[in-house]
Amino acid sequence: MTDRIKKLREQSLNAVNCISAERAQLVTEIYKSGLEAQVSVSVMRAKTLEYILENKSICINEDELIVGERGHAPKATPTYPEINLHSIEDLEILDSRKKVSFKVDEDTRRIYRDEIIPFWKGRSNRERIMRSMTPEWHEAYQAGIFTEFQEQRAPGHTVCGSKIYRKGMLDLIREVNEVKAKLDYSNDPDAFDKEQELTAMAIAANALITFANRHADKLKELAAKEENSSRKKELESMEAICRHIPAHAPRTFHEALQYYWFVHLGVITELNPWDSFNPGRLDQHLFPFYKNETEKGSLAKEQATELLEAFWIKFNNHPAPPKVGVTALESNTYTDFCLINLGGVKPDGSDAVNELTFLILDVIEEMRLLQPGSMVQVSRKNPDSFIYRTLKITKTGFGQPSYFNTDAIVQELVRQGKSIEDARNGGASGCVEAGAFGTEAYILTGYFNLPKVLEITLNNGTDPRTGKKIGIETGPAEEFTSFDELLKAFSQQLNYFIDTKIKGNNIIEKIFARYMPVPFLSLVIDDCISNGKDYNAGGARYNTSYIQGVGLGSITDSLTALKHHVFGRKTISMGGMLKAILQNFKDFEELRFELIYKTPKYGNDDDYADEQARTVFEYYYDAVNGRPTARGGTFRINMLPTTCHVYFGSVLGAMPDGRKAGQPLSEGISPVQGADSKGPTAVLKSAAKIDHIRTGGTLLNQKFTPSFFEGEESIPKLASLIRGYFRMNGHHIQFNVISADTLRDAQKHPEKYRDLIVRVAGYSDYFNDLGEDLQNEIIQRTEQHSL
Amino acid sequence: MKNKGLIFDIRRFTVHDGPGIRTTVFFKGCPMSCRWCHNPESQLDKPEKYFRNIPLDGRHFILEETAGKWMTVEEVMNEIEKDRIFYNESSGGVTFSGGEPLMQPAFLLDLLHACKTEDLQTTLDTCGFAEKKIIRRMMDQVDLFLFDIKLLDDAEHLRYTGVSNKIILENLDFLAGNRKNVILRFPCIPSITDSKSNKDALKALAEKYHPGIREIDLLPYHSLAKGKYQRLNKTDQHDDIPAVSMEEIRKFKEELEKTGMIVKIGG
């Protein structure tokens, strides 16, 4: 690591999160100007972005190589009052909360009190959404049956493809104008909408060029003042870069990185899309530049490394924009989920691993930063050397990179109707979500609490926590005479809540299409330009909406316990079981012991238990998959929790698997914490019994203590473990390499473990930033047997 | 096939008992009673009950378990088959360990045949204490022998393991003479096997068999088995064994490597 990178990295790690009111102020100014009444919504949104990019402060940090900050300084984080309006109390909470706090200064509070809140109160998109939901939706939402992603953040969930490395903003404007010129007002009833959207796109493209030129101006100014001659030259060359891109396509490695970064800032300034935005297949996009320049001799490997490391730091400077209210609980830790993809296959299906792939792996190992996250796509075409190199990073105890199955992802995407090339150009983003990069809007719409639906079923439609009837009546559980009857009732209840969720989604998607278009993001994702249609309105080539199932292990074990004890061995009646869970196992300790220690559990390659996982999966799939979305796309399922299994557990009473009220649910498709006792191969076998190919992603977490990695043979053996899982079509696996004692010590002495990073549900986070319950869960998770 | 064997555990994803990812089948019953044994439940050749004390909700529950289950070849093969995909990926397979598998020769032979029919790599982890005719019947079905050498002085061997080492050394000689694939395993037990004379004798043995035998694994002593002794109500004789010095084991490794052998710590 060069001294420069050391310094910038340190700066980034030490920078304190703060709320910046700048964006909110600028947005308020332009909305107050009266322009809104004169132009279409699309144009208004483009004009808003233009106004921000023309007026926001320009930040160039000392010795930087890649420039541009969303706020006025690293980790200064803007707000998006048009999406969700922070109250003064929200700002107080952000300022004072223990985990992931954001400093809020007096000025910001004043601006919010005097300017932002008075104007936006009642006008924010969140309020618009909440007003539009039905009472049934609100009841289910409040009960914790599901969450709603789009209530506080804009639909994002997309990844940049290869286009920007070939086309400058001026090229895109040319394309926009060509489509505009061909609009047929006499035969196309949507021609006017298209014209407005295309106009907006051109405004947005120009706004980014202006933004880059403002950086160039500032760099010129700095160069003039600079006394160190080598830095002066650097600043001059950076100025030239910012004048060339993003107007024109990049010519060099440095230009390509800086271009992406401007595009990134454009996307996350326009709105606050989920999962931020992401360069995706970075080793593929950059390789032509790298190869060309290293062959010519104009770029040394060390320079490329330094540029990549400077690029890495930019991501780490940008925390996720903070939310308000209940969702802080639903997702109690968040970074913005950028996930760099490495490896995989080329569009023609051949091995995509190249020299730059390995260089980027070095960067990941050396930087050890939370953001950007990283993953490797492992195809059977990829060499073992690639997976071995990656495992050596895993071995260092850094929760990255995670491992993804390219061959499964391609099948998943092709099954959904993508062309084979688009599928091969895809990968995974966010936590584990499969997508066609550059061509797909794959929107996560919310988590779905599968065990809660079982709880409601066992109570004939009533939520025992509140006593409210929020579901449908499927009959008193005590009267079920067979396990099949119970399953049938569960399936009816499940379909009712999925219907409720989907009705809400279809309204929310229309709200975003109508009120919150994103002309800038639409420029980047194909085929929004040629369709003349916004990303949020279904302009992308592929449109998918996901509902993410949570708690597969918990519901599987609960159903298995009912099948085994109530309907099979008949050692306890349904009434008895209901009483036990209602009393949170008080006076039923013997039963709880039986349930935990003498009942088949998911995760042990035991068909008796795993069968319930398959059944739930099929019900869930049938309830969601294939239904049309309001954007003209299709609903699909995936199985991932982020940290929502903690929130979902907190609203759920005791369950027949022996879990006590309020405890976290199982996470992803991992077994219930501590329930797997047959080692990792058994876990993988169990997890592979559901059909991953019919999902858009599943998440499996495996924890290893460092001792597993001792000895030279551990790496190939772990590689075989991954390859074996992937041969069974497993989608994703990640490893935590840590000892429980280390973690306990970290809980006691957080100050000694500031750099301790663990993977939680598909992404990495600082252990110290996790809530105590999550910390405990990570400690508790079964350590692997064969150590 | 009516033949049943007494098995006390079948563990998956064992990675220290031969090449690749493996399933290890632990036979119950052992002719030896080594002072340092870390599998005390493996010694007796019949099922044993033991009790696990499990705290839950502020109370203690007793979980009764039985070490040792009579299983058919088919039942064992069903378990083995479960991880076939991982054996394939890693060039792994099945390890028969114990206890002493050779104490149940008919059952072991049936299992070995079944594995070979299924094209599975077989490894036999043995103390070598068995009649030669049994070894002869087995040896063509075994791809790799993990052959324990503990103490080379016969009197010492008798004292710490309960049996003479004469037959063991003869069997080793027999396997080496038949050019079988053998890895020697040497438990490094402080104050018992780590004397200079025993180590020197092991080195001499290594010199004698190299290059017919190419690898020795040094297994550092650990006291993880204490809890097992308690559960089985057996006297734990580990307390007077001092902690292992990794430094010394590494030194010994270097010493042994001079013979040309591949030496691994941990196996």
CSV table of C-alpha atoms in Angstrom, one decimal, chain A residues 71-349:
chain,number,residue,atom,x,y,z
A,71,GLY,CA,-21.8,15.3,0.3
A,72,HIS,CA,-19.4,18.1,1.1
A,73,ALA,CA,-16.9,15.7,2.7
A,74,PRO,CA,-16.3,12.0,3.1
A,75,LYS,CA,-19.2,10.4,4.9
A,76,ALA,CA,-21.3,13.6,4.8
A,77,THR,CA,-24.6,12.0,3.9
A,78,PRO,CA,-27.4,13.8,2.2
A,79,THR,CA,-31.1,13.3,2.8
A,80,TYR,CA,-33.9,12.9,0.3
A,81,PRO,CA,-37.0,14.7,1.7
A,82,GLU,CA,-39.0,14.1,-1.5
A,83,ILE,CA,-38.7,10.3,-0.6
A,84,ASN,CA,-38.8,10.3,3.2
A,85,LEU,CA,-38.9,13.3,5.4
A,86,HIS,CA,-36.8,13.2,8.6
A,87,SER,CA,-38.5,14.8,11.6
A,88,ILE,CA,-36.4,16.7,14.2
A,89,GLU,CA,-36.8,13.6,16.5
A,90,ASP,CA,-35.5,11.4,13.7
A,91,LEU,CA,-32.4,13.6,13.5
A,92,GLU,CA,-32.0,13.5,17.2
A,93,ILE,CA,-32.1,9.7,17.1
A,94,LEU,CA,-29.6,9.6,14.3
A,95,ASP,CA,-27.3,11.9,16.2
A,96,SER,CA,-27.4,10.0,19.5
A,97,ARG,CA,-28.0,6.3,18.6
A,98,LYS,CA,-25.2,3.9,19.5
A,99,LYS,CA,-25.0,2.0,16.2
A,100,VAL,CA,-24.2,3.7,12.9
A,101,SER,CA,-24.9,7.2,14.2
A,102,PHE,CA,-24.8,10.3,12.0
A,103,LYS,CA,-23.8,13.6,13.6
A,104,VAL,CA,-26.4,16.3,13.1
A,105,ASP,CA,-25.2,19.9,13.7
A,106,GLU,CA,-27.2,22.9,14.8
A,107,ASP,CA,-27.3,24.4,11.3
A,108,THR,CA,-28.8,21.2,9.9
A,109,ARG,CA,-31.4,21.0,12.6
A,110,ARG,CA,-32.3,24.7,11.9
A,111,ILE,CA,-32.5,24.2,8.2
A,112,TYR,CA,-34.7,21.2,8.7
A,113,ARG,CA,-37.0,22.9,11.1
A,114,ASP,CA,-37.3,26.2,9.1
A,115,GLU,CA,-37.1,25.1,5.5
A,116,ILE,CA,-37.2,21.4,4.8
A,117,ILE,CA,-40.0,20.1,7.1
A,118,PRO,CA,-42.5,23.0,6.5
A,119,PHE,CA,-42.3,22.5,2.8
A,120,TRP,CA,-42.2,18.7,2.5
A,121,LYS,CA,-44.6,17.7,5.3
A,122,GLY,CA,-47.4,15.7,3.7
A,123,ARG,CA,-45.7,15.8,0.3
A,124,SER,CA,-43.0,13.1,0.6
A,125,ASN,CA,-43.3,9.9,-1.3
A,126,ARG,CA,-43.4,7.9,1.9
A,127,GLU,CA,-46.5,9.7,3.0
A,128,ARG,CA,-48.0,9.2,-0.4
A,129,ILE,CA,-47.4,5.5,-0.2
A,130,MET,CA,-48.7,5.1,3.3
A,131,ARG,CA,-51.9,7.0,2.4
A,132,SER,CA,-52.5,4.6,-0.6
A,133,MET,CA,-52.2,1.3,1.3
A,134,THR,CA,-55.3,-0.6,2.4
A,135,PRO,CA,-56.1,-1.3,6.1
A,136,GLU,CA,-55.3,-5.0,5.5
A,137,TRP,CA,-51.8,-4.0,4.2
A,138,HIS,CA,-51.2,-1.7,7.2
A,139,GLU,CA,-52.3,-4.4,9.7
A,140,ALA,CA,-50.0,-7.1,8.2
A,141,TYR,CA,-47.2,-4.5,7.9
A,142,GLN,CA,-47.5,-3.5,11.5
A,143,ALA,CA,-47.7,-7.1,12.6
A,144,GLY,CA,-44.4,-7.8,11.0
A,145,ILE,CA,-45.6,-10.2,8.3
A,146,PHE,CA,-43.7,-8.3,5.7
A,147,THR,CA,-41.6,-5.2,5.3
A,148,GLU,CA,-41.7,-2.7,2.4
A,149,PHE,CA,-38.4,-1.6,0.8
A,150,GLN,CA,-39.7,1.3,-1.3
A,151,GLU,CA,-41.3,3.2,1.6
A,152,GLN,CA,-38.1,5.0,2.4
A,153,ARG,CA,-35.7,4.4,-0.4
A,154,ALA,CA,-36.2,4.4,-4.2
A,155,PRO,CA,-36.2,1.2,-6.2
A,156,GLY,CA,-32.6,0.6,-7.1
A,157,HIS,CA,-31.3,-2.9,-7.2
A,158,THR,CA,-29.4,-2.6,-10.4
A,159,VAL,CA,-25.9,-2.8,-11.5
A,160,CYS,CA,-24.0,-0.9,-14.2
A,161,GLY,CA,-23.2,-2.9,-17.3
A,162,SER,CA,-20.4,-2.4,-19.9
A,163,LYS,CA,-22.1,0.5,-21.8
A,164,ILE,CA,-20.5,3.4,-20.0
A,165,TYR,CA,-17.0,2.1,-20.9
A,166,ARG,CA,-17.9,2.4,-24.6
A,167,LYS,CA,-20.1,5.5,-24.6
A,168,GLY,CA,-19.8,9.0,-23.3
A,169,MET,CA,-22.7,11.0,-22.1
A,170,LEU,CA,-22.7,12.9,-25.4
A,171,ASP,CA,-23.1,9.5,-27.2
A,172,LEU,CA,-26.1,8.8,-25.0
A,173,ILE,CA,-27.6,12.2,-25.7
A,174,ARG,CA,-27.2,11.5,-29.4
A,175,GLU,CA,-29.1,8.2,-28.9
A,176,VAL,CA,-31.8,10.0,-26.9
A,177,ASN,CA,-32.2,12.5,-29.7
A,178,GLU,CA,-32.4,9.7,-32.4
A,179,VAL,CA,-35.2,8.0,-30.5
A,180,LYS,CA,-36.9,11.3,-30.0
A,181,ALA,CA,-36.7,12.1,-33.7
A,182,LYS,CA,-38.4,8.8,-34.5
A,183,LEU,CA,-41.4,9.3,-32.2
A,184,ASP,CA,-44.6,8.8,-34.1
A,185,TYR,CA,-47.3,11.0,-32.5
A,186,SER,CA,-49.9,9.9,-35.0
A,187,ASN,CA,-49.7,6.2,-34.1
A,188,ASP,CA,-48.1,6.0,-30.6
A,189,PRO,CA,-50.4,7.2,-27.8
A,190,ASP,CA,-47.4,7.3,-25.5
A,191,ALA,CA,-45.3,9.5,-27.7
A,192,PHE,CA,-45.6,12.6,-25.5
A,193,ASP,CA,-44.7,10.7,-22.3
A,194,LYS,CA,-41.7,9.3,-24.2
A,195,GLU,CA,-40.7,12.7,-25.4
A,196,GLN,CA,-40.8,14.1,-21.9
A,197,GLU,CA,-38.8,11.2,-20.5
A,198,LEU,CA,-36.2,11.5,-23.3
A,199,THR,CA,-35.9,15.2,-22.7
A,200,ALA,CA,-35.3,14.5,-19.1
A,201,MET,CA,-32.6,12.0,-19.9
A,202,ALA,CA,-30.7,14.5,-22.0
A,203,ILE,CA,-30.9,17.1,-19.2
A,204,ALA,CA,-29.6,14.6,-16.7
A,205,ALA,CA,-26.7,13.5,-19.1
A,206,ASN,CA,-25.7,17.2,-19.5
A,207,ALA,CA,-25.9,17.7,-15.8
A,208,LEU,CA,-23.3,15.0,-15.2
A,209,ILE,CA,-21.0,16.7,-17.7
A,210,THR,CA,-21.4,20.0,-15.9
A,211,PHE,CA,-20.6,18.3,-12.6
A,212,ALA,CA,-17.4,16.8,-14.0
A,213,ASN,CA,-16.4,20.2,-15.4
A,214,ARG,CA,-16.9,21.8,-12.1
A,215,HIS,CA,-14.4,19.3,-10.7
A,216,ALA,CA,-12.1,20.0,-13.6
A,217,ASP,CA,-12.3,23.8,-12.7
A,218,LYS,CA,-11.5,23.1,-9.1
A,219,LEU,CA,-8.6,20.8,-10.1
A,220,LYS,CA,-7.2,23.5,-12.3
A,221,GLU,CA,-7.4,26.0,-9.4
A,222,LEU,CA,-5.6,23.5,-7.1
A,223,ALA,CA,-3.0,22.8,-9.7
A,224,ALA,CA,-2.2,26.5,-10.1
A,225,LYS,CA,-1.7,26.8,-6.3
A,226,GLU,CA,0.2,23.5,-6.0
A,227,GLU,CA,3.9,23.8,-5.1
A,228,ASN,CA,4.8,20.1,-5.3
A,229,SER,CA,5.6,19.6,-9.0
A,230,SER,CA,4.6,15.9,-9.2
A,231,ARG,CA,1.3,16.6,-7.5
A,232,LYS,CA,0.8,19.6,-9.8
A,233,LYS,CA,1.2,17.3,-12.8
A,234,GLU,CA,-1.2,14.8,-11.3
A,235,LEU,CA,-3.8,17.5,-10.7
A,236,GLU,CA,-3.4,18.7,-14.3
A,237,SER,CA,-3.9,15.2,-15.7
A,238,MET,CA,-6.9,14.7,-13.4
A,239,GLU,CA,-8.3,17.9,-14.8
A,240,ALA,CA,-7.9,16.7,-18.3
A,241,ILE,CA,-9.6,13.4,-17.3
A,242,CYS,CA,-12.6,15.3,-15.9
A,243,ARG,CA,-12.9,17.3,-19.1
A,244,HIS,CA,-12.8,14.2,-21.3
A,245,ILE,CA,-15.1,12.0,-19.4
A,246,PRO,CA,-18.0,11.6,-18.8
A,247,ALA,CA,-18.7,13.6,-22.0
A,248,HIS,CA,-16.8,11.1,-24.0
A,249,ALA,CA,-16.0,7.4,-23.6
A,250,PRO,CA,-13.0,6.7,-21.5
A,251,ARG,CA,-9.7,5.9,-23.1
A,252,THR,CA,-7.6,4.9,-20.1
A,253,PHE,CA,-7.8,2.8,-17.0
A,254,HIS,CA,-7.9,6.0,-14.9
A,255,GLU,CA,-10.6,7.6,-17.0
A,256,ALA,CA,-12.7,4.5,-16.8
A,257,LEU,CA,-12.6,4.5,-13.0
A,258,GLN,CA,-13.3,8.2,-12.8
A,259,TYR,CA,-16.1,7.9,-15.2
A,260,TYR,CA,-17.8,5.1,-13.3
A,261,TRP,CA,-17.4,7.1,-10.2
A,262,PHE,CA,-19.2,10.2,-11.6
A,263,VAL,CA,-22.0,7.9,-12.9
A,264,HIS,CA,-22.2,6.4,-9.4
A,265,LEU,CA,-22.6,9.8,-7.8
A,266,GLY,CA,-25.2,10.7,-10.4
A,267,VAL,CA,-27.3,7.7,-9.5
A,268,ILE,CA,-27.0,8.1,-5.7
A,269,THR,CA,-27.6,11.9,-5.9
A,270,GLU,CA,-30.7,11.6,-8.1
A,271,LEU,CA,-32.4,9.5,-5.5
A,272,ASN,CA,-31.5,7.1,-2.7
A,273,PRO,CA,-31.9,3.8,-4.6
A,274,TRP,CA,-31.6,0.6,-2.6
A,275,ASP,CA,-28.2,-1.1,-2.7
A,276,SER,CA,-26.7,2.1,-3.9
A,277,PHE,CA,-25.3,1.3,-7.4
A,278,ASN,CA,-22.5,-0.9,-8.4
A,279,PRO,CA,-19.9,-1.4,-11.0
A,280,GLY,CA,-20.6,-5.1,-11.1
A,281,ARG,CA,-18.1,-7.1,-13.3
A,282,LEU,CA,-15.2,-4.8,-12.6
A,283,ASP,CA,-12.5,-7.2,-13.8
A,284,GLN,CA,-14.3,-7.6,-17.1
A,285,HIS,CA,-15.0,-3.9,-17.7
A,286,LEU,CA,-11.5,-2.7,-16.9
A,287,PHE,CA,-9.5,-5.5,-18.4
A,288,PRO,CA,-9.3,-4.1,-22.0
A,289,PHE,CA,-8.0,-0.7,-20.6
A,290,TYR,CA,-5.6,-2.5,-18.3
A,291,LYS,CA,-4.3,-4.8,-21.0
A,292,ASN,CA,-3.9,-2.1,-23.6
A,293,GLU,CA,-2.0,0.2,-21.3
A,294,THR,CA,0.2,-2.3,-19.6
A,295,GLU,CA,1.2,-3.6,-23.0
A,296,LYS,CA,2.0,-0.1,-24.3
A,297,GLY,CA,3.8,0.6,-21.1
A,298,SER,CA,1.7,3.6,-20.1
A,299,LEU,CA,0.4,1.9,-17.0
A,300,ALA,CA,2.4,0.0,-14.4
A,301,LYS,CA,0.8,-2.7,-12.4
A,302,GLU,CA,1.6,-0.6,-9.2
A,303,GLN,CA,-0.2,2.4,-10.7
A,304,ALA,CA,-3.3,0.3,-11.6
A,305,THR,CA,-3.3,-1.1,-8.0
A,306,GLU,CA,-3.1,2.4,-6.5
A,307,LEU,CA,-5.9,3.7,-8.7
A,308,LEU,CA,-8.1,0.7,-7.7
A,309,GLU,CA,-7.3,1.3,-4.1
A,310,ALA,CA,-8.2,5.0,-4.4
A,311,PHE,CA,-11.4,3.9,-6.1
A,312,TRP,CA,-12.2,1.5,-3.2
A,313,ILE,CA,-11.8,4.3,-0.7
A,314,LYS,CA,-14.5,6.3,-2.5
A,315,PHE,CA,-17.0,3.6,-1.8
A,316,ASN,CA,-16.1,3.5,1.8
A,317,ASN,CA,-16.7,7.3,2.0
A,318,HIS,CA,-20.4,6.8,1.2
A,319,PRO,CA,-22.5,5.2,3.9
A,320,ALA,CA,-26.1,4.3,3.2
A,321,PRO,CA,-28.5,7.3,3.6
A,322,PRO,CA,-30.2,6.8,6.9
A,323,LYS,CA,-33.8,6.0,7.2
A,324,VAL,CA,-36.5,6.9,9.7
A,325,GLY,CA,-38.8,5.1,12.1
A,326,VAL,CA,-39.4,1.3,12.2
A,327,THR,CA,-37.1,0.4,9.3
A,328,ALA,CA,-34.2,1.2,11.5
A,329,LEU,CA,-35.2,-1.9,13.4
A,330,GLU,CA,-36.1,-3.9,10.3
A,331,SER,CA,-32.5,-3.6,9.2
A,332,ASN,CA,-30.5,-2.7,12.2
A,333,THR,CA,-27.2,-2.4,10.4
A,334,TYR,CA,-26.7,-1.1,7.0
A,335,THR,CA,-24.0,-0.2,4.6
A,336,ASP,CA,-24.8,0.5,1.0
A,337,PHE,CA,-24.5,-2.9,-0.6
A,338,CYS,CA,-22.0,-2.4,-3.4
A,339,LEU,CA,-20.8,-5.8,-4.4
A,340,ILE,CA,-17.9,-6.0,-6.8
A,341,ASN,CA,-18.1,-9.2,-9.0
A,342,LEU,CA,-15.0,-11.0,-10.1
A,343,GLY,CA,-14.5,-14.0,-12.3
A,344,GLY,CA,-17.5,-15.9,-13.8
A,345,VAL,CA,-17.9,-16.3,-17.5
A,346,LYS,CA,-17.7,-14.1,-20.6
A,347,PRO,CA,-20.7,-13.5,-22.8
A,348,ASP,CA,-19.6,-16.5,-25.0
A,349,GLY,CA,-19.6,-18.7,-21.9
